Amino acid sequence: MGIRLFIETDLFADVDDVGALAVGLSLQRLGECRIVGIGVNTPSKWGPLAARAVLDHHAVDIPVGRHHRTTEDVAEPDYARTIGRTVRTQPAPLASDLLKDILRQPGEPLTVVSIGFFPNLLRIAREEPDLVRRRVRRCVVMGGVFPGGWEFNVSTYAAETAEFLEAWPTPIDFVGFETASDVITGVDLAATLDVDDPVRIAYESFCGAGTGRPSWDPLTVYVAVHPDWPAFGWSDPGEFTMDGTLGQWRSTPTGRHRHLIRTAPPEEVQRQLDPLLGDPTRPLPIPATTPSPARGCPDC
């Protein structure tokens, strides 16, 4: 059944969140993971609906949680409303409550993947730190740039990021901006996906046809399932902190954090990720890597 994933996403702002969800669903089809829930950490009502559009197209029923606020916001370029407007509005629980309920269920500990902001994870870390400590196997965050600097996910709401880093009770693996900024996926979606596929529609709405997008979030989901992918390595332990709006990295043997380091050319990474954005009705390639046990699992 593979690693159990809970994906926290700002699906609304950048389209690589849609790519990340497609990668996760493809890995689920391969039996390498099971997505048990999705939390949307942006308040626009179109984010959860866009997530549901992708899930419906893949014919999977995965619960989707929402931000504690709901707005009518529309991003530009607008892809979330474009693919989400066809979905019937469904009641959605708070993402933090959804994650809390899933953590209380029996089963293997979760891998939590954050590819956005941190309001939902901060809320559960404050409310249920012992539950998180016991039941989260691993936390993988797309955020930061290493060795330091401004990056969208951690710097947009920098004070909230700092609170999350202080409150989250398990080790965190970071996938920095630099690891995938030159790994472009989704260029050939017109050749591999039907015109009504929400992944293709989202990418073409956001980027334009045949353009693709850097692969920060798809890579994060992939390494959450494949932490020992030979195209990458991990830094020695350290601490990632915020200094105002800038992230900072400090190596220390007692650190709770580490960050991803790419060792392969971007084309190699792209070749592995691109097929996983594909049509859910077509066969998938056999992956070049296999899942392996991750660190920080308190119950296994």
PDB file of C-alpha atoms in Angstrom:
ATOM      1  CA  MET A   1       0.000   0.000   0.000  1.00  0.00           C
ATOM      2  CA  GLY A   2       3.016   2.255   0.344  1.00  0.00           C
ATOM      3  CA  ILE A   3       3.699   5.330   2.448  1.00  0.00           C
ATOM      4  CA  ARG A   4       0.653   7.178   3.789  1.00  0.00           C
ATOM      5  CA  LEU A   5       0.704  10.834   2.691  1.00  0.00           C
ATOM      6  CA  PHE A   6      -1.156  13.906   3.867  1.00  0.00           C
ATOM      7  CA  ILE A   7      -0.553  16.749   1.397  1.00  0.00           C
ATOM      8  CA  GLU A   8      -0.773  20.374   2.554  1.00  0.00           C
ATOM      9  CA  THR A   9      -1.013  22.656  -0.471  1.00  0.00           C
ATOM     10  CA  ASP A  10      -1.586  26.296  -1.437  1.00  0.00           C
ATOM     11  CA  LEU A  11      -3.357  25.018  -4.544  1.00  0.00           C
ATOM     12  CA  PHE A  12      -4.578  28.354  -5.918  1.00  0.00           C
ATOM     13  CA  ALA A  13      -1.399  30.380  -6.336  1.00  0.00           C
ATOM     14  CA  ASP A  14       1.114  28.439  -8.476  1.00  0.00           C
ATOM     15  CA  VAL A  15       0.212  25.603 -10.822  1.00  0.00           C
ATOM     16  CA  ASP A  16       3.008  23.274  -9.729  1.00  0.00           C
ATOM     17  CA  ASP A  17       0.685  22.323  -6.837  1.00  0.00           C
ATOM     18  CA  VAL A  18      -1.569  20.698  -9.438  1.00  0.00           C
ATOM     19  CA  GLY A  19       1.461  18.894 -10.835  1.00  0.00           C
ATOM     20  CA  ALA A  20       2.370  17.728  -7.341  1.00  0.00           C
ATOM     21  CA  LEU A  21      -1.097  16.293  -6.809  1.00  0.00           C
ATOM     22  CA  ALA A  22      -0.882  14.504 -10.174  1.00  0.00           C
ATOM     23  CA  VAL A  23       2.505  13.039  -9.207  1.00  0.00           C
ATOM     24  CA  GLY A  24       1.106  11.839  -5.889  1.00  0.00           C
ATOM     25  CA  LEU A  25      -1.888  10.210  -7.576  1.00  0.00           C
ATOM     26  CA  SER A  26       0.371   8.486 -10.109  1.00  0.00           C
ATOM     27  CA  LEU A  27       2.600   7.144  -7.338  1.00  0.00           C
ATOM     28  CA  GLN A  28      -0.559   5.937  -5.617  1.00  0.00           C
ATOM     29  CA  ARG A  29      -1.557   4.054  -8.779  1.00  0.00           C
ATOM     30  CA  LEU A  30       1.862   2.406  -8.702  1.00  0.00           C
ATOM     31  CA  GLY A  31       1.223   1.261  -5.144  1.00  0.00           C
ATOM     32  CA  GLU A  32       4.058   3.381  -3.709  1.00  0.00           C
ATOM     33  CA  CYS A  33       1.943   5.643  -1.526  1.00  0.00           C
ATOM     34  CA  ARG A  34      -1.594   6.256  -0.364  1.00  0.00           C
ATOM     35  CA  ILE A  35      -2.862   9.831  -0.113  1.00  0.00           C
ATOM     36  CA  VAL A  36      -5.145   9.869   2.914  1.00  0.00           C
ATOM     37  CA  GLY A  37      -6.018  13.559   2.894  1.00  0.00           C
ATOM     38  CA  ILE A  38      -5.366  16.964   1.363  1.00  0.00           C
ATOM     39  CA  GLY A  39      -5.329  20.246   3.258  1.00  0.00           C
ATOM     40  CA  VAL A  40      -5.610  23.544   1.353  1.00  0.00           C
ATOM     41  CA  ASN A  41      -3.770  26.330   3.174  1.00  0.00           C
ATOM     42  CA  THR A  42      -5.026  29.292   1.131  1.00  0.00           C
ATOM     43  CA  PRO A  43      -8.464  30.766   1.898  1.00  0.00           C
ATOM     44  CA  SER A  44      -9.922  31.058  -1.615  1.00  0.00           C
ATOM     45  CA  LYS A  45     -12.927  28.793  -2.086  1.00  0.00           C
ATOM     46  CA  TRP A  46     -11.479  27.810  -5.474  1.00  0.00           C
ATOM     47  CA  GLY A  47      -8.518  25.943  -3.980  1.00  0.00           C
ATOM     48  CA  PRO A  48     -10.470  22.991  -2.518  1.00  0.00           C
ATOM     49  CA  LEU A  49     -12.683  22.882  -5.613  1.00  0.00           C
ATOM     50  CA  ALA A  50      -9.640  22.753  -7.908  1.00  0.00           C
ATOM     51  CA  ALA A  51      -8.201  19.905  -5.826  1.00  0.00           C
ATOM     52  CA  ARG A  52     -11.520  18.083  -6.096  1.00  0.00           C
ATOM     53  CA  ALA A  53     -11.539  18.552  -9.886  1.00  0.00           C
ATOM     54  CA  VAL A  54      -8.201  16.720 -10.171  1.00  0.00           C
ATOM     55  CA  LEU A  55      -9.332  13.973  -7.785  1.00  0.00           C
ATOM     56  CA  ASP A  56     -12.619  13.487  -9.643  1.00  0.00           C
ATOM     57  CA  HIS A  57     -10.797  13.180 -12.954  1.00  0.00           C
ATOM     58  CA  HIS A  58      -8.604  10.469 -11.434  1.00  0.00           C
ATOM     59  CA  ALA A  59     -11.737   8.815  -9.984  1.00  0.00           C
ATOM     60  CA  VAL A  60     -10.414   8.799  -6.431  1.00  0.00           C
ATOM     61  CA  ASP A  61     -12.230   9.846  -3.291  1.00  0.00           C
ATOM     62  CA  ILE A  62      -9.771  11.573  -0.950  1.00  0.00           C
ATOM     63  CA  PRO A  63     -10.995  14.005   1.722  1.00  0.00           C
ATOM     64  CA  VAL A  64     -10.072  17.665   1.203  1.00  0.00           C
ATOM     65  CA  GLY A  65      -9.775  20.128   4.093  1.00  0.00           C
ATOM     66  CA  ARG A  66     -10.032  23.908   3.902  1.00  0.00           C
ATOM     67  CA  HIS A  67      -8.387  26.976   5.386  1.00  0.00           C
ATOM     68  CA  HIS A  68     -10.154  28.437   8.443  1.00  0.00           C
ATOM     69  CA  ARG A  69     -11.257  31.408   6.316  1.00  0.00           C
ATOM     70  CA  THR A  70     -13.141  31.294   3.010  1.00  0.00           C
ATOM     71  CA  THR A  71     -12.832  34.052   0.411  1.00  0.00           C
ATOM     72  CA  GLU A  72     -13.809  34.648  -3.206  1.00  0.00           C
ATOM     73  CA  ASP A  73     -10.213  35.463  -4.146  1.00  0.00           C
ATOM     74  CA  VAL A  74      -9.006  34.643  -7.638  1.00  0.00           C
ATOM     75  CA  ALA A  75      -5.313  34.485  -8.488  1.00  0.00           C
ATOM     76  CA  GLU A  76      -3.798  35.696 -11.713  1.00  0.00           C
ATOM     77  CA  PRO A  77      -3.181  33.831 -13.896  1.00  0.00           C
ATOM     78  CA  ASP A  78      -6.366  32.091 -12.815  1.00  0.00           C
ATOM     79  CA  TYR A  79      -6.257  28.307 -13.019  1.00  0.00           C
ATOM     80  CA  ALA A  80      -8.010  27.271  -9.779  1.00  0.00           C
ATOM     81  CA  ARG A  81     -11.360  28.818 -10.715  1.00  0.00           C
ATOM     82  CA  THR A  82     -10.953  27.594 -14.297  1.00  0.00           C
ATOM     83  CA  ILE A  83     -10.820  23.932 -13.267  1.00  0.00           C
ATOM     84  CA  GLY A  84     -12.799  24.244 -10.024  1.00  0.00           C
ATOM     85  CA  ARG A  85     -15.927  25.960 -11.343  1.00  0.00           C
ATOM     86  CA  THR A  86     -17.285  22.686 -12.763  1.00  0.00           C
ATOM     87  CA  VAL A  87     -17.189  20.960  -9.362  1.00  0.00           C
ATOM     88  CA  ARG A  88     -20.300  20.929  -7.227  1.00  0.00           C
ATOM     89  CA  THR A  89     -19.647  22.751  -3.958  1.00  0.00           C
ATOM     90  CA  GLN A  90     -19.135  20.249  -1.156  1.00  0.00           C
ATOM     91  CA  PRO A  91     -18.848  20.874   2.584  1.00  0.00           C
ATOM     92  CA  ALA A  92     -15.205  20.604   3.624  1.00  0.00           C
ATOM     93  CA  PRO A  93     -13.826  20.255   7.150  1.00  0.00           C
ATOM     94  CA  LEU A  94     -11.063  22.442   8.469  1.00  0.00           C
ATOM     95  CA  ALA A  95      -7.784  21.013   7.215  1.00  0.00           C
ATOM     96  CA  SER A  96      -6.339  20.951  10.732  1.00  0.00           C
ATOM     97  CA  ASP A  97      -9.361  18.985  11.989  1.00  0.00           C
ATOM     98  CA  LEU A  98      -9.102  16.589   9.052  1.00  0.00           C
ATOM     99  CA  LEU A  99      -5.432  15.934   9.777  1.00  0.00           C
ATOM    100  CA  LYS A 100      -6.176  15.532  13.477  1.00  0.00           C
ATOM    101  CA  ASP A 101      -8.869  12.921  12.739  1.00  0.00           C
ATOM    102  CA  ILE A 102      -6.581  11.004  10.379  1.00  0.00           C
ATOM    103  CA  LEU A 103      -3.735  10.978  12.897  1.00  0.00           C
ATOM    104  CA  ARG A 104      -6.083   9.462  15.476  1.00  0.00           C
ATOM    105  CA  GLN A 105      -6.996   6.581  13.166  1.00  0.00           C
ATOM    106  CA  PRO A 106      -5.110   3.275  13.380  1.00  0.00           C
ATOM    107  CA  GLY A 107      -2.487   2.529  10.763  1.00  0.00           C
ATOM    108  CA  GLU A 108       1.051   3.399   9.848  1.00  0.00           C
ATOM    109  CA  PRO A 109       2.296   6.872  10.842  1.00  0.00           C
ATOM    110  CA  LEU A 110       1.878   9.605   8.239  1.00  0.00           C
ATOM    111  CA  THR A 111       4.291  11.471   6.051  1.00  0.00           C
ATOM    112  CA  VAL A 112       3.113  15.096   5.984  1.00  0.00           C
ATOM    113  CA  VAL A 113       4.039  17.002   2.822  1.00  0.00           C
ATOM    114  CA  SER A 114       3.800  20.803   2.898  1.00  0.00           C
ATOM    115  CA  ILE A 115       3.883  22.572  -0.471  1.00  0.00           C
ATOM    116  CA  GLY A 116       2.529  25.928   0.608  1.00  0.00           C
ATOM    117  CA  PHE A 117       1.955  27.975   3.720  1.00  0.00           C
ATOM    118  CA  PHE A 118       1.651  26.828   7.332  1.00  0.00           C
ATOM    119  CA  PRO A 119      -1.613  27.968   9.012  1.00  0.00           C
ATOM    120  CA  ASN A 120      -3.122  24.481   9.130  1.00  0.00           C
ATOM    121  CA  LEU A 121       0.010  22.740  10.351  1.00  0.00           C
ATOM    122  CA  LEU A 122       0.678  25.488  12.892  1.00  0.00           C
ATOM    123  CA  ARG A 123      -2.819  25.070  14.298  1.00  0.00           C
ATOM    124  CA  ILE A 124      -2.501  21.328  14.850  1.00  0.00           C
ATOM    125  CA  ALA A 125       1.046  21.687  16.206  1.00  0.00           C
ATOM    126  CA  ARG A 126      -0.299  24.074  18.851  1.00  0.00           C
ATOM    127  CA  GLU A 127      -3.386  22.027  19.664  1.00  0.00           C
ATOM    128  CA  GLU A 128      -2.032  18.468  19.499  1.00  0.00           C
ATOM    129  CA  PRO A 129       1.796  18.430  19.669  1.00  0.00           C
ATOM    130  CA  ASP A 130       1.936  14.998  21.314  1.00  0.00           C
ATOM    131  CA  LEU A 131      -0.372  13.515  18.683  1.00  0.00           C
ATOM    132  CA  VAL A 132       1.819  14.940  15.920  1.00  0.00           C
ATOM    133  CA  ARG A 133       4.975  13.671  17.607  1.00  0.00           C
ATOM    134  CA  ARG A 134       3.570  10.149  17.949  1.00  0.00           C
ATOM    135  CA  ARG A 135       1.843   9.780  14.602  1.00  0.00           C
ATOM    136  CA  VAL A 136       3.890  11.732  12.034  1.00  0.00           C
ATOM    137  CA  ARG A 137       6.630   9.652  10.471  1.00  0.00           C
ATOM    138  CA  ARG A 138       8.203  12.471   8.505  1.00  0.00           C
ATOM    139  CA  CYS A 139       7.516  16.077   7.520  1.00  0.00           C
ATOM    140  CA  VAL A 140       8.716  17.250   4.097  1.00  0.00           C
ATOM    141  CA  VAL A 141       8.462  20.967   3.318  1.00  0.00           C
ATOM    142  CA  MET A 142       8.898  22.738   0.001  1.00  0.00           C
ATOM    143  CA  GLY A 143      10.285  26.001   1.270  1.00  0.00           C
ATOM    144  CA  GLY A 144      13.402  28.070   1.698  1.00  0.00           C
ATOM    145  CA  VAL A 145      16.454  28.613  -0.425  1.00  0.00           C
ATOM    146  CA  PHE A 146      19.782  27.291   0.778  1.00  0.00           C
ATOM    147  CA  PRO A 147      22.005  28.485   2.306  1.00  0.00           C
ATOM    148  CA  GLY A 148      19.543  31.345   2.852  1.00  0.00           C
ATOM    149  CA  GLY A 149      17.396  34.120   1.465  1.00  0.00           C
ATOM    150  CA  TRP A 150      13.846  35.072   0.471  1.00  0.00           C
ATOM    151  CA  GLU A 151      11.554  32.321  -0.818  1.00  0.00           C
ATOM    152  CA  PHE A 152       7.824  32.526  -1.499  1.00  0.00           C
ATOM    153  CA  ASN A 153       6.478  29.749   0.741  1.00  0.00           C
ATOM    154  CA  VAL A 154       8.411  30.723   3.859  1.00  0.00           C
ATOM    155  CA  SER A 155       8.710  34.485   3.349  1.00  0.00           C
ATOM    156  CA  THR A 156       5.201  35.562   2.306  1.00  0.00           C
ATOM    157  CA  TYR A 157       3.919  35.005   5.850  1.00  0.00           C
ATOM    158  CA  ALA A 158       7.284  35.045   7.566  1.00  0.00           C
ATOM    159  CA  ALA A 159       6.037  35.451  11.140  1.00  0.00           C
ATOM    160  CA  GLU A 160       3.717  32.471  10.725  1.00  0.00           C
ATOM    161  CA  THR A 161       6.584  30.438   9.270  1.00  0.00           C
ATOM    162  CA  ALA A 162       8.741  31.267  12.273  1.00  0.00           C
ATOM    163  CA  GLU A 163       5.963  30.162  14.616  1.00  0.00           C
ATOM    164  CA  PHE A 164       5.549  26.913  12.687  1.00  0.00           C
ATOM    165  CA  LEU A 165       9.272  26.179  12.836  1.00  0.00           C
ATOM    166  CA  GLU A 166       9.222  26.711  16.580  1.00  0.00           C
ATOM    167  CA  ALA A 167       6.041  24.703  17.238  1.00  0.00           C
ATOM    168  CA  TRP A 168       6.356  21.711  14.909  1.00  0.00           C
ATOM    169  CA  PRO A 169       7.515  18.801  17.093  1.00  0.00           C
ATOM    170  CA  THR A 170       9.118  16.424  14.555  1.00  0.00           C
ATOM    171  CA  PRO A 171      12.186  16.676  12.293  1.00  0.00           C
ATOM    172  CA  ILE A 172      11.636  18.467   8.978  1.00  0.00           C
ATOM    173  CA  ASP A 173      13.197  17.787   5.569  1.00  0.00           C
ATOM    174  CA  PHE A 174      13.306  20.885   3.328  1.00  0.00           C
ATOM    175  CA  VAL A 175      13.198  20.957  -0.468  1.00  0.00           C
ATOM    176  CA  GLY A 176      14.685  24.323  -1.363  1.00  0.00           C
ATOM    177  CA  PHE A 177      13.904  26.596  -4.302  1.00  0.00           C
ATOM    178  CA  GLU A 178      17.274  25.864  -5.909  1.00  0.00           C
ATOM    179  CA  THR A 179      16.644  22.109  -6.211  1.00  0.00           C
ATOM    180  CA  ALA A 180      14.011  22.394  -8.955  1.00  0.00           C
ATOM    181  CA  SER A 181      13.973  25.935 -10.331  1.00  0.00           C
ATOM    182  CA  ASP A 182      15.587  24.674 -13.550  1.00  0.00           C
ATOM    183  CA  VAL A 183      13.671  21.358 -13.711  1.00  0.00           C
ATOM    184  CA  ILE A 184      10.850  22.184 -16.146  1.00  0.00           C
ATOM    185  CA  THR A 185       7.974  19.719 -16.379  1.00  0.00           C
ATOM    186  CA  GLY A 186       4.604  19.846 -18.113  1.00  0.00           C
ATOM    187  CA  VAL A 187       5.878  21.107 -21.472  1.00  0.00           C
ATOM    188  CA  ASP A 188       4.316  18.239 -23.446  1.00  0.00           C
ATOM    189  CA  LEU A 189       0.949  17.912 -21.705  1.00  0.00           C
ATOM    190  CA  ALA A 190      -0.925  18.649 -24.935  1.00  0.00           C
ATOM    191  CA  ALA A 191       0.560  15.435 -26.347  1.00  0.00           C
ATOM    192  CA  THR A 192      -0.138  13.281 -23.293  1.00  0.00           C
ATOM    193  CA  LEU A 193      -3.410  14.600 -21.806  1.00  0.00           C
ATOM    194  CA  ASP A 194      -6.866  15.125 -23.256  1.00  0.00           C
ATOM    195  CA  VAL A 195      -8.171  18.647 -23.723  1.00  0.00           C
ATOM    196  CA  ASP A 196     -10.561  18.260 -20.777  1.00  0.00           C
ATOM    197  CA  ASP A 197      -7.918  16.993 -18.342  1.00  0.00           C
ATOM    198  CA  PRO A 198      -7.768  19.465 -15.421  1.00  0.00           C
ATOM    199  CA  VAL A 199      -3.977  19.138 -15.109  1.00  0.00           C
ATOM    200  CA  ARG A 200      -3.507  20.174 -18.744  1.00  0.00           C
ATOM    201  CA  ILE A 201      -6.105  22.953 -18.422  1.00  0.00           C
ATOM    202  CA  ALA A 202      -4.444  24.282 -15.272  1.00  0.00           C
ATOM    203  CA  TYR A 203      -0.939  24.350 -16.769  1.00  0.00           C
ATOM    204  CA  GLU A 204      -2.107  25.962 -19.997  1.00  0.00           C
ATOM    205  CA  SER A 205      -4.170  28.537 -18.081  1.00  0.00           C
ATOM    206  CA  PHE A 206      -1.249  29.469 -15.860  1.00  0.00           C
ATOM    207  CA  CYS A 207       1.792  29.083 -18.122  1.00  0.00           C
ATOM    208  CA  GLY A 208       0.514  28.868 -21.675  1.00  0.00           C
ATOM    209  CA  ALA A 209       0.582  25.789 -23.860  1.00  0.00           C
ATOM    210  CA  GLY A 210       3.959  24.093 -24.329  1.00  0.00           C
ATOM    211  CA  THR A 211       5.709  26.132 -21.656  1.00  0.00           C
ATOM    212  CA  GLY A 212       5.814  23.997 -18.515  1.00  0.00           C
ATOM    213  CA  ARG A 213       6.734  25.097 -15.031  1.00  0.00           C
ATOM    214  CA  PRO A 214       9.603  24.583 -12.558  1.00  0.00           C
ATOM    215  CA  SER A 215       8.999  21.458 -10.516  1.00  0.00           C
ATOM    216  CA  TRP A 216       9.341  22.492  -6.874  1.00  0.00           C
ATOM    217  CA  ASP A 217       6.132  20.876  -5.617  1.00  0.00           C
ATOM    218  CA  PRO A 218       6.126  17.741  -7.815  1.00  0.00           C
ATOM    219  CA  LEU A 219       9.690  17.069  -6.661  1.00  0.00           C
ATOM    220  CA  THR A 220       8.688  17.483  -3.019  1.00  0.00           C
ATOM    221  CA  VAL A 221       5.941  14.892  -3.284  1.00  0.00           C
ATOM    222  CA  TYR A 222       8.279  12.536  -5.120  1.00  0.00           C
ATOM    223  CA  VAL A 223      11.080  12.702  -2.544  1.00  0.00           C
ATOM    224  CA  ALA A 224       8.524  12.308   0.235  1.00  0.00           C
ATOM    225  CA  VAL A 225       7.893   8.849  -1.226  1.00  0.00           C
ATOM    226  CA  HIS A 226      11.454   8.250  -2.490  1.00  0.00           C
ATOM    227  CA  PRO A 227      13.810   9.877   0.051  1.00  0.00           C
ATOM    228  CA  ASP A 228      16.800   7.913  -1.258  1.00  0.00           C
ATOM    229  CA  TRP A 229      16.464   8.829  -4.940  1.00  0.00           C
ATOM    230  CA  PRO A 230      20.067   8.744  -6.276  1.00  0.00           C
ATOM    231  CA  ALA A 231      19.566  12.049  -8.094  1.00  0.00           C
ATOM    232  CA  PHE A 232      19.682  13.770  -4.704  1.00  0.00           C
ATOM    233  CA  GLY A 233      21.325  13.663  -1.317  1.00  0.00           C
ATOM    234  CA  TRP A 234      20.562  15.220   2.045  1.00  0.00           C
ATOM    235  CA  SER A 235      22.548  17.764   3.998  1.00  0.00           C
ATOM    236  CA  ASP A 236      23.972  17.110   7.420  1.00  0.00           C
ATOM    237  CA  PRO A 237      21.636  18.080  10.291  1.00  0.00           C
ATOM    238  CA  GLY A 238      21.005  21.743  10.949  1.00  0.00           C
ATOM    239  CA  GLU A 239      18.392  24.336  11.842  1.00  0.00           C
ATOM    240  CA  PHE A 240      16.337  26.406   9.423  1.00  0.00           C
ATOM    241  CA  THR A 241      15.105  29.644  10.987  1.00  0.00           C
ATOM    242  CA  MET A 242      13.619  32.971   9.902  1.00  0.00           C
ATOM    243  CA  ASP A 243      15.390  36.326  10.262  1.00  0.00           C
ATOM    244  CA  GLY A 244      12.632  38.731   9.350  1.00  0.00           C
ATOM    245  CA  THR A 245      11.508  37.633   5.892  1.00  0.00           C
ATOM    246  CA  LEU A 246      14.728  35.765   5.108  1.00  0.00           C
ATOM    247  CA  GLY A 247      15.335  32.104   5.755  1.00  0.00           C
ATOM    248  CA  GLN A 248      18.659  31.097   7.307  1.00  0.00           C
ATOM    249  CA  TRP A 249      20.432  27.744   7.519  1.00  0.00           C
ATOM    250  CA  ARG A 250      22.857  26.786  10.263  1.00  0.00           C
ATOM    251  CA  SER A 251      24.551  23.385  10.354  1.00  0.00           C
ATOM    252  CA  THR A 252      24.611  21.754  13.764  1.00  0.00           C
ATOM    253  CA  PRO A 253      24.879  18.084  14.788  1.00  0.00           C
ATOM    254  CA  THR A 254      21.872  18.465  17.075  1.00  0.00           C
ATOM    255  CA  GLY A 255      19.674  20.084  14.414  1.00  0.00           C
ATOM    256  CA  ARG A 256      16.152  18.825  13.686  1.00  0.00           C
ATOM    257  CA  HIS A 257      16.272  19.770  10.022  1.00  0.00           C
ATOM    258  CA  ARG A 258      18.050  18.853   6.795  1.00  0.00           C
ATOM    259  CA  HIS A 259      17.719  20.026   3.199  1.00  0.00           C
ATOM    260  CA  LEU A 260      17.789  18.369  -0.207  1.00  0.00           C
ATOM    261  CA  ILE A 261      20.883  18.643  -2.412  1.00  0.00           C
ATOM    262  CA  ARG A 262      20.636  17.820  -6.097  1.00  0.00           C
ATOM    263  CA  THR A 263      23.451  15.710  -7.553  1.00  0.00           C
ATOM    264  CA  ALA A 264      22.000  15.034 -11.040  1.00  0.00           C
ATOM    265  CA  PRO A 265      21.408  17.311 -14.041  1.00  0.00           C
ATOM    266  CA  PRO A 266      17.928  18.835 -14.365  1.00  0.00           C
ATOM    267  CA  GLU A 267      17.136  16.735 -17.438  1.00  0.00           C
ATOM    268  CA  GLU A 268      17.447  13.517 -15.425  1.00  0.00           C
ATOM    269  CA  VAL A 269      15.021  14.762 -12.800  1.00  0.00           C
ATOM    270  CA  GLN A 270      12.611  15.991 -15.468  1.00  0.00           C
ATOM    271  CA  ARG A 271      12.590  12.576 -17.185  1.00  0.00           C
ATOM    272  CA  GLN A 272      11.535  10.920 -13.948  1.00  0.00           C
ATOM    273  CA  LEU A 273       8.818  13.412 -13.001  1.00  0.00           C
ATOM    274  CA  ASP A 274       7.202  14.284 -16.330  1.00  0.00           C
ATOM    275  CA  PRO A 275       5.486  10.916 -17.000  1.00  0.00           C
ATOM    276  CA  LEU A 276       3.855  11.119 -13.570  1.00  0.00           C
ATOM    277  CA  LEU A 277       1.846  14.171 -14.679  1.00  0.00           C
ATOM    278  CA  GLY A 278       0.166  11.982 -17.277  1.00  0.00           C
ATOM    279  CA  ASP A 279      -3.221  10.588 -18.182  1.00  0.00           C
ATOM    280  CA  PRO A 280      -4.706   8.418 -15.396  1.00  0.00           C
ATOM    281  CA  THR A 281      -6.075   5.983 -18.014  1.00  0.00           C
ATOM    282  CA  ARG A 282      -2.665   5.224 -19.561  1.00  0.00           C
ATOM    283  CA  PRO A 283       0.015   2.845 -18.277  1.00  0.00           C
ATOM    284  CA  LEU A 284       2.692   4.382 -16.096  1.00  0.00           C
ATOM    285  CA  PRO A 285       6.426   3.759 -16.480  1.00  0.00           C
ATOM    286  CA  ILE A 286       8.176   1.571 -13.946  1.00  0.00           C
ATOM    287  CA  PRO A 287       9.988   4.043 -11.670  1.00  0.00           C
ATOM    288  CA  ALA A 288      13.763   4.090 -11.401  1.00  0.00           C
ATOM    289  CA  THR A 289      13.598   4.187  -7.617  1.00  0.00           C
ATOM    290  CA  THR A 290      11.772   2.288  -4.918  1.00  0.00           C
ATOM    291  CA  PRO A 291      10.405   3.548  -1.614  1.00  0.00           C
ATOM    292  CA  SER A 292      12.580   3.113   1.429  1.00  0.00           C
ATOM    293  CA  PRO A 293      11.993   3.571   5.143  1.00  0.00           C
ATOM    294  CA  ALA A 294      12.329   7.185   6.264  1.00  0.00           C
ATOM    295  CA  ARG A 295      13.856   8.484   9.433  1.00  0.00           C
ATOM    296  CA  GLY A 296      11.928   9.776  12.359  1.00  0.00           C
ATOM    297  CA  CYS A 297       9.243   7.080  12.575  1.00  0.00           C
ATOM    298  CA  PRO A 298       8.462   6.645  16.269  1.00  0.00           C
ATOM    299  CA  ASP A 299       6.197   3.621  15.897  1.00  0.00           C
ATOM    300  CA  CYS A 300       8.089   1.437  13.416  1.00  0.00           C
TER     301      CYS A 300
END
